[in-house]
Structures are given as C-alpha cells and as structure tokens.
Coordinates of C-alpha atoms in Angstrom, one line a residue:
X1 CA 113.4 150.2 50.2
X2 CA 113.0 147.0 52.2
X3 CA 109.5 146.1 51.2
X4 CA 109.3 143.2 53.6
X5 CA 109.8 145.5 56.6
X6 CA 107.0 147.9 55.6
X7 CA 103.7 147.9 57.3
X8 CA 100.6 148.7 55.2
X9 CA 100.0 151.9 57.3
X10 CA 103.5 153.2 56.3
X11 CA 102.5 153.3 52.6
X12 CA 100.5 156.4 51.7
X13 CA 97.1 155.7 50.3
X14 CA 96.0 159.4 50.1
X15 CA 95.7 159.3 46.3
X16 CA 93.1 157.5 44.3
X17 CA 94.4 154.8 41.9
X18 CA 91.7 153.8 39.5
X19 CA 91.8 150.1 38.7
X20 CA 91.3 147.8 35.8
X21 CA 88.7 145.1 35.7
X22 CA 90.1 141.6 35.8
X23 CA 88.6 139.6 32.9
X24 CA 89.5 136.3 34.5
X25 CA 93.1 135.8 35.3
X26 CA 94.5 138.9 33.6
X27 CA 96.1 140.4 36.7
X28 CA 99.5 140.1 34.9
X29 CA 98.2 142.5 32.2
X30 CA 96.6 144.9 34.6
X31 CA 99.8 145.3 36.7
X32 CA 101.8 146.1 33.6
X33 CA 99.2 148.5 32.3
X34 CA 99.1 150.4 35.6
X35 CA 102.9 150.9 35.6
X36 CA 102.8 152.0 31.9
X37 CA 100.1 154.5 32.9
X38 CA 102.5 156.0 35.4
X39 CA 105.4 155.9 32.9
X40 CA 104.7 159.4 31.7
X41 CA 107.7 159.5 29.3
X42 CA 105.8 157.3 26.8
X43 CA 102.5 159.1 26.7
X44 CA 103.5 161.8 24.1
X45 CA 105.2 159.1 22.0
X46 CA 102.1 157.0 21.4
X47 CA 101.3 156.7 17.7
X48 CA 97.9 158.0 16.5
X49 CA 97.3 155.3 13.9
X50 CA 94.0 153.5 14.7
X51 CA 95.5 150.0 14.0
X52 CA 98.3 150.5 16.5
X53 CA 98.2 149.2 20.1
X54 CA 99.3 152.7 21.0
X55 CA 95.9 154.0 20.3
X56 CA 94.3 151.5 22.7
X57 CA 96.8 152.4 25.4
X58 CA 96.0 156.0 25.0
X59 CA 92.3 155.2 25.5
X60 CA 93.0 153.2 28.7
X61 CA 95.3 155.9 30.1
X62 CA 92.6 158.6 29.5
X63 CA 90.0 156.4 31.3
X64 CA 92.3 155.6 34.2
X65 CA 92.5 159.3 35.0
X66 CA 88.7 159.3 35.7
X67 CA 87.5 155.8 36.5
X68 CA 88.0 152.0 36.6
X69 CA 87.9 150.5 33.1
X70 CA 88.2 147.2 31.2
X71 CA 90.9 145.7 29.0
X72 CA 88.9 143.7 26.5
X73 CA 90.1 145.6 23.4
X74 CA 93.8 145.4 24.4
X75 CA 93.6 141.6 25.1
X76 CA 92.2 141.2 21.5
X77 CA 95.1 143.2 20.1
X78 CA 97.6 141.1 22.1
X79 CA 95.8 138.0 20.8
X80 CA 95.1 136.8 24.4
X81 CA 92.3 134.4 23.6
X82 CA 92.0 132.6 26.9
X83 CA 91.7 135.3 29.6
X84 CA 91.4 132.6 32.3
X85 CA 94.9 131.3 31.6
X86 CA 97.6 132.7 34.0
X87 CA 100.6 134.2 32.3
X88 CA 103.9 135.9 33.3
X89 CA 103.9 139.7 33.7
X90 CA 107.4 140.1 32.2
X91 CA 106.4 138.2 29.1
X92 CA 103.3 140.4 28.9
X93 CA 105.4 143.5 29.0
X94 CA 107.6 142.1 26.2
X95 CA 104.4 141.3 24.1
X96 CA 103.3 145.0 24.4
X97 CA 106.8 146.3 23.6
X98 CA 107.0 144.1 20.5
X99 CA 103.7 145.5 19.1
X100 CA 104.0 149.1 20.2
X101 CA 105.5 151.8 18.0
X102 CA 109.3 152.1 18.1
X103 CA 109.4 155.6 19.7
X104 CA 107.7 154.1 22.7
X105 CA 109.6 150.8 22.9
X106 CA 113.0 152.5 22.6
X107 CA 112.4 154.2 26.0
X108 CA 112.8 150.7 27.5
X109 CA 115.6 149.5 25.3
X110 CA 119.2 149.3 26.3
X111 CA 122.3 147.5 24.9
X112 CA 124.7 145.1 26.6
X113 CA 128.1 144.3 25.2
X114 CA 129.8 141.0 26.1
X115 CA 133.6 140.8 25.7
X116 CA 135.7 137.6 26.3
X117 CA 139.5 137.7 26.3
X118 CA 142.0 135.0 27.0
X119 CA 144.7 135.4 29.6
X120 CA 147.1 136.6 26.9
X121 CA 144.7 139.5 26.0
X122 CA 143.4 138.0 22.7
X123 CA 139.8 138.8 21.9
X124 CA 137.8 135.5 21.8
X125 CA 134.3 136.9 21.4
X126 CA 132.5 140.3 21.4
X127 CA 128.9 140.8 20.8
X128 CA 126.3 143.5 21.5
X129 CA 122.7 142.6 22.2
X130 CA 119.6 144.8 22.8
X131 CA 117.4 144.2 25.9
X132 CA 114.1 145.3 27.4
X133 CA 114.5 143.6 30.8
X134 CA 117.7 142.9 32.7
X135 CA 117.4 139.4 34.4
X136 CA 118.8 139.0 37.9
X137 CA 119.2 135.5 39.3
X138 CA 118.0 134.6 42.8
X139 CA 120.1 131.4 42.8
X140 CA 122.4 130.9 45.7
X141 CA 120.6 133.5 47.9
X142 CA 122.0 132.5 51.3
X143 CA 120.7 135.6 53.1
X144 CA 117.1 135.8 54.2
X145 CA 116.7 139.1 52.2
X146 CA 117.8 139.4 48.6
X147 CA 119.5 142.8 47.8
X148 CA 118.6 144.1 44.3
X149 CA 121.3 146.8 44.3
X150 CA 124.1 144.3 45.1
X151 CA 122.7 141.8 42.5
X152 CA 122.6 144.6 39.9
X153 CA 126.3 145.5 40.3
X154 CA 127.3 141.8 40.5
X155 CA 125.7 141.3 37.1
X156 CA 128.5 143.4 35.6
X157 CA 131.4 141.9 37.5
X158 CA 134.0 140.0 35.4
X159 CA 133.5 136.3 35.1
X160 CA 136.6 134.0 34.9
X161 CA 137.0 130.7 33.0
X162 CA 139.6 128.2 34.2
X163 CA 140.2 124.5 34.8
X164 CA 137.5 122.5 33.1
X165 CA 135.8 125.7 32.0
X166 CA 138.7 127.1 29.9
X167 CA 137.7 128.4 26.5
X168 CA 139.4 127.9 23.1
X169 CA 141.4 130.8 21.7
X170 CA 142.1 130.8 18.0
X171 CA 145.2 133.0 18.3
X172 CA 146.7 130.8 21.1
X173 CA 145.5 127.7 19.2
X174 CA 144.5 126.0 22.5
X175 CA 142.1 126.2 25.4
X176 CA 143.2 129.0 27.8
X177 CA 142.0 130.8 30.9
X178 CA 139.8 133.7 30.0
X179 CA 137.7 136.5 31.4
X180 CA 134.3 137.8 30.3
X181 CA 133.0 141.3 30.9
X182 CA 129.5 142.7 30.4
X183 CA 129.1 146.4 30.0
X184 CA 125.9 148.5 29.5
X185 CA 126.7 150.1 26.1
X186 CA 123.4 151.9 26.0
X187 CA 121.5 152.9 29.1
X188 CA 117.7 152.8 28.6
X189 CA 115.6 155.7 30.0
X190 CA 113.4 153.2 31.8
X191 CA 115.5 150.3 33.2
X192 CA 113.4 147.1 34.1
X193 CA 115.0 144.6 36.4
X194 CA 113.5 141.1 36.2
X195 CA 113.9 139.0 39.4
X196 CA 114.0 135.4 38.3
X197 CA 111.9 133.9 41.0
X198 CA 110.9 131.0 38.7
X199 CA 113.8 128.7 37.9
X200 CA 114.8 125.1 37.3
X201 CA 116.5 122.8 39.8
X202 CA 118.7 120.4 37.8
X203 CA 119.3 118.2 40.8
X204 CA 115.5 117.6 41.3
X205 CA 114.7 118.1 37.6
X206 CA 111.8 120.3 38.4
X207 CA 110.8 124.0 38.4
X208 CA 110.6 126.0 41.6
X209 CA 109.8 129.5 42.9
X210 CA 112.1 131.4 45.3
X211 CA 110.1 133.0 48.1
X212 CA 112.9 135.1 49.7
X213 CA 112.3 138.6 50.8
X214 CA 113.7 141.4 48.5
X215 CA 115.3 144.7 49.4
X216 CA 114.8 147.2 46.5
X217 CA 116.8 150.4 46.7
X218 CA 115.2 153.8 45.9
X219 CA 118.3 154.5 43.8
X220 CA 120.4 152.0 42.0
X221 CA 124.2 152.1 42.5
X222 CA 126.0 153.7 39.6
X223 CA 128.1 151.6 37.2
X224 CA 131.6 152.7 36.2
X225 CA 130.6 154.0 32.8
X226 CA 127.3 155.5 34.0
X227 CA 126.7 159.2 34.2
X228 CA 123.1 159.2 35.3
X229 CA 121.0 157.9 38.3
X230 CA 118.1 155.4 38.2
X231 CA 115.3 155.9 40.7
X232 CA 112.6 153.4 41.5
X233 CA 109.1 154.2 40.5
X234 CA 107.3 150.9 39.9
X235 CA 107.2 147.3 41.2
X236 CA 105.3 144.3 39.9
X237 CA 104.6 141.7 42.6
X238 CA 103.6 138.0 42.4
X239 CA 101.9 136.2 45.2
X240 CA 101.4 132.5 45.0
X241 CA 103.2 129.4 43.6
X242 CA 104.2 128.0 40.2
X243 CA 100.7 126.7 39.5
X244 CA 98.7 129.8 40.5
X245 CA 99.0 133.2 42.0
X246 CA 98.2 136.9 41.7
X247 CA 100.0 139.9 40.3
X248 CA 99.7 143.5 41.7
X249 CA 101.5 146.7 41.0
X250 CA 103.1 149.2 43.5
X251 CA 103.7 152.6 42.0
X252 CA 105.3 155.9 43.0
X253 CA 103.0 158.9 42.4
X254 CA 103.8 162.4 43.7
X255 CA 106.2 161.0 46.3
X256 CA 103.6 158.5 47.6
X257 CA 103.5 154.8 47.1
X258 CA 100.2 153.4 45.8
X259 CA 99.7 149.7 46.2
X260 CA 97.4 146.8 46.6
X261 CA 97.4 144.6 49.7
X262 CA 99.8 141.7 50.3
X263 CA 103.3 142.6 49.3
X264 CA 105.6 140.6 51.5
X265 CA 108.0 138.3 49.6
X266 CA 106.3 139.2 46.4
X267 CA 108.5 141.4 44.2
X268 CA 109.2 139.9 40.8
X269 CA 110.0 143.0 38.7
X270 CA 111.3 146.5 39.4
X271 CA 111.3 149.5 37.1
X272 CA 113.6 152.5 37.4
X273 CA 113.5 155.8 35.7
X274 CA 116.5 158.0 34.9
X275 CA 116.4 160.8 37.5
X276 CA 116.2 164.3 36.1

C-alpha cells in the first residue's frame, strides 16, 4: 500500500474510532494504545492481577469500545512523570511489553539467529537473540519512495566481509573472508517493523530524520524458511522533525482503514499479523 499516493477520501471513515485524550505530548502513547486495542490476539491473554499493567489495558480497551477516555493511570504505571516531554513510540511499545505479562508479550516476540562462517566453512560466531521490533534502516535510500517489502527481504540477505573488513578465524588462525547470515528462528505472531527515520550522520556529526515517502505492502514477502504470511493491520506515523512532532495511528478494522489526518511521508512503524 503506497500511503503517499492515497488521498484522504480513498480511506474509509465509515467506522467510529474512539480516541484517547492527549495529556500534553503523549501522542506516542496514544498511537501505541490504539494499535494494541486493535490487536485482538492479546485481549484474552491479559492478566487479571490488579497490580499488573494488563488490568489497566483491559480497562482502556473496554472504554474505547464506547467512548473517548484518558490515560492518566497507565502513564503512572509506566512511570511517565513528565507528560509534556515528547518520546519515541517504538520505545513506548517496548516499555509496555517489558511490564506486561509474558503471555501477552510473547505474541510480539521473535528470535533471530546470526551465523558467521569463514571462506573455508569454519564457524566463527553463532548467536540467537530475541526481538520485539525488527529495525529497518532508511540509509542510502536513493529512490523517492522507500519500499518496506524490499527492505524486509534485504535484512536477511548474506553479508560479506573482505579486504579491510576480514574477520579472524580461530581455526584458520588468521583473518579471512567471511559471510554472515541472519535467519528468523522464531516468527512472532505479530511482527513489528521499525523504520529508522531517526539516525546519525557521522560526516556532519549530527542526528537527522529521513523524510522519504514509504511504500508499505499489504502482505510481506515470504522468507525461505517461512510457512506463514504476514498481513498489515497497523501503522504508527510521525509528523515533524527531530525536535518536535506528532504521532498518529492508522489501523485496519473490518477491511477499512481508520486514520487521523496528515499521513504523507509519516510512517515510522508498521505492524503485521500472521494471516489465518
């Protein structure tokens, strides 16, 4: 779905999407909560213990079915003391997943295995790491439109080490050419792709934000070891600069896309559900 080519009239607004009151600059939290509300796979997994953040999420989800509501209780649980301070939506999602009960967080958790072998086939390194979001770099985006599907498959392409970048092999007892491969060992039920719009320019020694347009597919391309499909159901958008901006959420509900205004060049995070 090429978001940048869509006119507002082309996105269905037939359904009512109840909102969340912004306490100051908590749009980053509101956008994440709206997408979690539409992530129905986690609703029955929420813990019933009163001290858990799960309980507060359940309250918010119940209210959102009927009316616009506030987020004061959940900001207290997340220890957000300054609601006027702007924060990152991806970091906010991680904060929630760190505090939520494990049956809920495991819906978003996958595992990546990194394997590096020298040119002679010796294993130099192999490690497996869990993840909640898969970061996709927007560096070296030469086209006017960034393609998420292509970037997703490129993330898993083998990377070669040669010349000055050769790595040391204990069995060869010297630096050798090598190849590193990343594989998805465990596919999460909900796959979250983080578009790294905010980066650091080492030539200018300063941070910057990429404002390129983004083409997000309705379905992600399948990997070699993948036996399921991922379908897009939620997008978090960021409008603005490094110093200030605004987050919104675009959500698929009953085959209709519900969104706020101002979407062009805004996508910063996409969430895909395993299709059934």
